[in-house]
PDB file of C-alpha atoms in Angstrom:
ATOM      1  CA  GLN A   1      50.562 111.844 139.910  1.00  0.00           C
ATOM      2  CA  VAL A   2      51.989 109.539 142.523  1.00  0.00           C
ATOM      3  CA  GLN A   3      51.878 110.157 146.257  1.00  0.00           C
ATOM      4  CA  LEU A   4      54.423 108.505 148.550  1.00  0.00           C
ATOM      5  CA  VAL A   5      54.097 108.257 152.324  1.00  0.00           C
ATOM      6  CA  GLU A   6      57.029 106.961 154.354  1.00  0.00           C
ATOM      7  CA  SER A   7      57.046 105.594 157.872  1.00  0.00           C
ATOM      8  CA  GLY A   8      59.293 103.630 160.193  1.00  0.00           C
ATOM      9  CA  GLY A   9      62.174 105.956 160.961  1.00  0.00           C
ATOM     10  CA  GLY A  10      63.460 106.612 164.446  1.00  0.00           C
ATOM     11  CA  LEU A  11      66.344 106.325 166.873  1.00  0.00           C
ATOM     12  CA  VAL A  12      68.203 103.032 167.144  1.00  0.00           C
ATOM     13  CA  GLN A  13      71.427 101.897 168.720  1.00  0.00           C
ATOM     14  CA  PRO A  14      74.388 100.746 166.615  1.00  0.00           C
ATOM     15  CA  GLY A  15      73.849  97.152 165.543  1.00  0.00           C
ATOM     16  CA  GLY A  16      70.087  97.514 165.720  1.00  0.00           C
ATOM     17  CA  SER A  17      67.432  97.211 163.038  1.00  0.00           C
ATOM     18  CA  LEU A  18      64.673  99.318 161.539  1.00  0.00           C
ATOM     19  CA  ARG A  19      62.178  98.771 158.753  1.00  0.00           C
ATOM     20  CA  LEU A  20      61.049 101.650 156.574  1.00  0.00           C
ATOM     21  CA  SER A  21      57.811 101.531 154.634  1.00  0.00           C
ATOM     22  CA  CYS A  22      56.695 103.579 151.644  1.00  0.00           C
ATOM     23  CA  ALA A  23      53.073 103.413 150.548  1.00  0.00           C
ATOM     24  CA  ALA A  24      52.299 104.597 147.029  1.00  0.00           C
ATOM     25  CA  SER A  25      48.974 105.872 145.778  1.00  0.00           C
ATOM     26  CA  GLY A  26      47.667 107.615 142.683  1.00  0.00           C
ATOM     27  CA  SER A  27      48.887 106.645 139.208  1.00  0.00           C
ATOM     28  CA  ILE A  28      50.809 103.636 140.411  1.00  0.00           C
ATOM     29  CA  PHE A  29      50.112 101.458 137.370  1.00  0.00           C
ATOM     30  CA  SER A  30      52.957 103.052 135.399  1.00  0.00           C
ATOM     31  CA  ILE A  31      55.616 103.007 138.112  1.00  0.00           C
ATOM     32  CA  ASN A  32      58.758 101.366 136.720  1.00  0.00           C
ATOM     33  CA  ALA A  33      60.916 101.379 139.803  1.00  0.00           C
ATOM     34  CA  MET A  34      60.946 102.461 143.421  1.00  0.00           C
ATOM     35  CA  GLY A  35      63.813 103.084 145.719  1.00  0.00           C
ATOM     36  CA  TRP A  36      65.226 104.631 148.833  1.00  0.00           C
ATOM     37  CA  TYR A  37      67.667 107.500 148.950  1.00  0.00           C
ATOM     38  CA  ARG A  38      69.253 109.155 151.939  1.00  0.00           C
ATOM     39  CA  GLN A  39      70.790 112.492 152.730  1.00  0.00           C
ATOM     40  CA  ALA A  40      73.030 113.162 155.699  1.00  0.00           C
ATOM     41  CA  PRO A  41      73.764 116.715 156.892  1.00  0.00           C
ATOM     42  CA  GLY A  42      76.227 118.417 154.579  1.00  0.00           C
ATOM     43  CA  LYS A  43      76.161 115.574 152.067  1.00  0.00           C
ATOM     44  CA  GLN A  44      74.476 114.943 148.758  1.00  0.00           C
ATOM     45  CA  ARG A  45      71.463 112.698 148.458  1.00  0.00           C
ATOM     46  CA  GLU A  46      72.554 109.171 147.531  1.00  0.00           C
ATOM     47  CA  LEU A  47      70.848 106.027 146.338  1.00  0.00           C
ATOM     48  CA  VAL A  48      70.541 103.359 149.018  1.00  0.00           C
ATOM     49  CA  ALA A  49      68.530 100.673 147.251  1.00  0.00           C
ATOM     50  CA  ALA A  50      66.110 100.316 144.361  1.00  0.00           C
ATOM     51  CA  ILE A  51      63.727  97.696 143.022  1.00  0.00           C
ATOM     52  CA  THR A  52      62.171  97.511 139.565  1.00  0.00           C
ATOM     53  CA  SER A  53      58.662  96.442 138.676  1.00  0.00           C
ATOM     54  CA  GLY A  54      60.185  93.126 137.637  1.00  0.00           C
ATOM     55  CA  GLY A  55      61.795  92.631 141.030  1.00  0.00           C
ATOM     56  CA  SER A  56      65.422  93.385 140.167  1.00  0.00           C
ATOM     57  CA  THR A  57      67.286  95.086 142.991  1.00  0.00           C
ATOM     58  CA  ASN A  58      70.270  97.379 143.286  1.00  0.00           C
ATOM     59  CA  TYR A  59      72.150  98.450 146.416  1.00  0.00           C
ATOM     60  CA  ALA A  60      74.785 100.944 147.378  1.00  0.00           C
ATOM     61  CA  ASP A  61      78.046  99.197 148.276  1.00  0.00           C
ATOM     62  CA  SER A  62      77.883 100.643 151.772  1.00  0.00           C
ATOM     63  CA  VAL A  63      74.652  98.790 152.607  1.00  0.00           C
ATOM     64  CA  LYS A  64      75.081  95.503 150.745  1.00  0.00           C
ATOM     65  CA  GLY A  65      74.557  92.569 153.051  1.00  0.00           C
ATOM     66  CA  ARG A  66      72.868  94.738 155.682  1.00  0.00           C
ATOM     67  CA  PHE A  67      69.838  96.281 153.942  1.00  0.00           C
ATOM     68  CA  THR A  68      67.109  94.547 151.960  1.00  0.00           C
ATOM     69  CA  ILE A  69      64.572  96.235 149.717  1.00  0.00           C
ATOM     70  CA  SER A  70      61.302  94.479 148.933  1.00  0.00           C
ATOM     71  CA  ARG A  71      57.859  95.292 147.625  1.00  0.00           C
ATOM     72  CA  ASP A  72      54.314  94.145 148.264  1.00  0.00           C
ATOM     73  CA  ASN A  73      52.429  94.794 145.048  1.00  0.00           C
ATOM     74  CA  ALA A  74      49.068  94.052 146.639  1.00  0.00           C
ATOM     75  CA  LYS A  75      49.651  96.860 149.158  1.00  0.00           C
ATOM     76  CA  ASN A  76      51.533  99.136 146.753  1.00  0.00           C
ATOM     77  CA  THR A  77      54.221  99.367 149.385  1.00  0.00           C
ATOM     78  CA  VAL A  78      58.001  99.174 149.305  1.00  0.00           C
ATOM     79  CA  TYR A  79      60.036  98.253 152.359  1.00  0.00           C
ATOM     80  CA  LEU A  80      63.625  98.777 153.402  1.00  0.00           C
ATOM     81  CA  GLN A  81      64.794  96.377 156.082  1.00  0.00           C
ATOM     82  CA  MET A  82      67.905  97.802 157.695  1.00  0.00           C
ATOM     83  CA  ASN A  83      70.026  95.526 159.894  1.00  0.00           C
ATOM     84  CA  SER A  84      73.380  95.994 161.606  1.00  0.00           C
ATOM     85  CA  LEU A  85      72.883  99.734 161.532  1.00  0.00           C
ATOM     86  CA  LYS A  86      75.908 101.991 161.905  1.00  0.00           C
ATOM     87  CA  PRO A  87      76.190 105.631 162.991  1.00  0.00           C
ATOM     88  CA  GLU A  88      77.088 106.506 159.399  1.00  0.00           C
ATOM     89  CA  ASP A  89      73.638 105.313 158.320  1.00  0.00           C
ATOM     90  CA  THR A  90      72.180 108.340 160.096  1.00  0.00           C
ATOM     91  CA  ALA A  91      70.309 110.433 157.541  1.00  0.00           C
ATOM     92  CA  VAL A  92      66.918 111.458 156.258  1.00  0.00           C
ATOM     93  CA  TYR A  93      65.635 108.626 154.111  1.00  0.00           C
ATOM     94  CA  TYR A  94      63.465 109.434 151.108  1.00  0.00           C
ATOM     95  CA  CYS A  95      61.250 107.124 149.104  1.00  0.00           C
ATOM     96  CA  ASN A  96      61.402 107.579 145.337  1.00  0.00           C
ATOM     97  CA  ALA A  97      59.204 106.353 142.503  1.00  0.00           C
ATOM     98  CA  VAL A  98      59.987 106.533 138.812  1.00  0.00           C
ATOM     99  CA  ARG A  99      57.034 106.585 136.470  1.00  0.00           C
ATOM    100  CA  VAL A 100      57.393 106.370 132.704  1.00  0.00           C
ATOM    101  CA  VAL A 101      54.637 107.632 130.426  1.00  0.00           C
ATOM    102  CA  ALA A 102      55.425 107.167 126.734  1.00  0.00           C
ATOM    103  CA  VAL A 103      59.062 108.316 126.639  1.00  0.00           C
ATOM    104  CA  THR A 104      58.839 110.758 129.518  1.00  0.00           C
ATOM    105  CA  GLU A 105      60.193 109.867 132.932  1.00  0.00           C
ATOM    106  CA  TYR A 106      58.728 111.367 136.088  1.00  0.00           C
ATOM    107  CA  ASP A 107      60.281 111.295 139.544  1.00  0.00           C
ATOM    108  CA  TYR A 108      58.251 111.421 142.749  1.00  0.00           C
ATOM    109  CA  TRP A 109      59.513 111.807 146.285  1.00  0.00           C
ATOM    110  CA  GLY A 110      58.178 111.210 149.748  1.00  0.00           C
ATOM    111  CA  GLN A 111      58.527 113.703 152.569  1.00  0.00           C
ATOM    112  CA  GLY A 112      61.435 111.871 154.172  1.00  0.00           C
ATOM    113  CA  THR A 113      61.840 110.040 157.454  1.00  0.00           C
ATOM    114  CA  GLN A 114      64.695 110.538 159.913  1.00  0.00           C
ATOM    115  CA  VAL A 115      66.891 107.590 160.867  1.00  0.00           C
ATOM    116  CA  THR A 116      69.335 108.195 163.699  1.00  0.00           C
ATOM    117  CA  VAL A 117      71.837 105.547 164.764  1.00  0.00           C
ATOM    118  CA  SER A 118      73.399 106.460 168.073  1.00  0.00           C
ATOM    119  CA  SER A 119      74.178 105.041 171.479  1.00  0.00           C
TER     120      SER A 119
END
């Protein structure tokens, strides 16, 4: 099992910045990748950014150049630095971890943290 605890959400004005954190605990040794998803009201959950155990990253087109995902292996924590925030970035942001054991893939989710971009 993997437990994920997010923090760092809040209210910010357009153009502002926020940093989300996701601390992982439990069976973290077999985590292959971690990422951030978001879900706005009335919309499907979508991938925002992901980072593999090897450090490769992937971003949604809508956040490229504005968001940066990173990880601190010593702290078992993944970060999402969000700059130049727009009202359309408003959503609940969820941390995700993918753990592979043998050939079976397991998905874990955090509880979500609200990000609101508004003046």
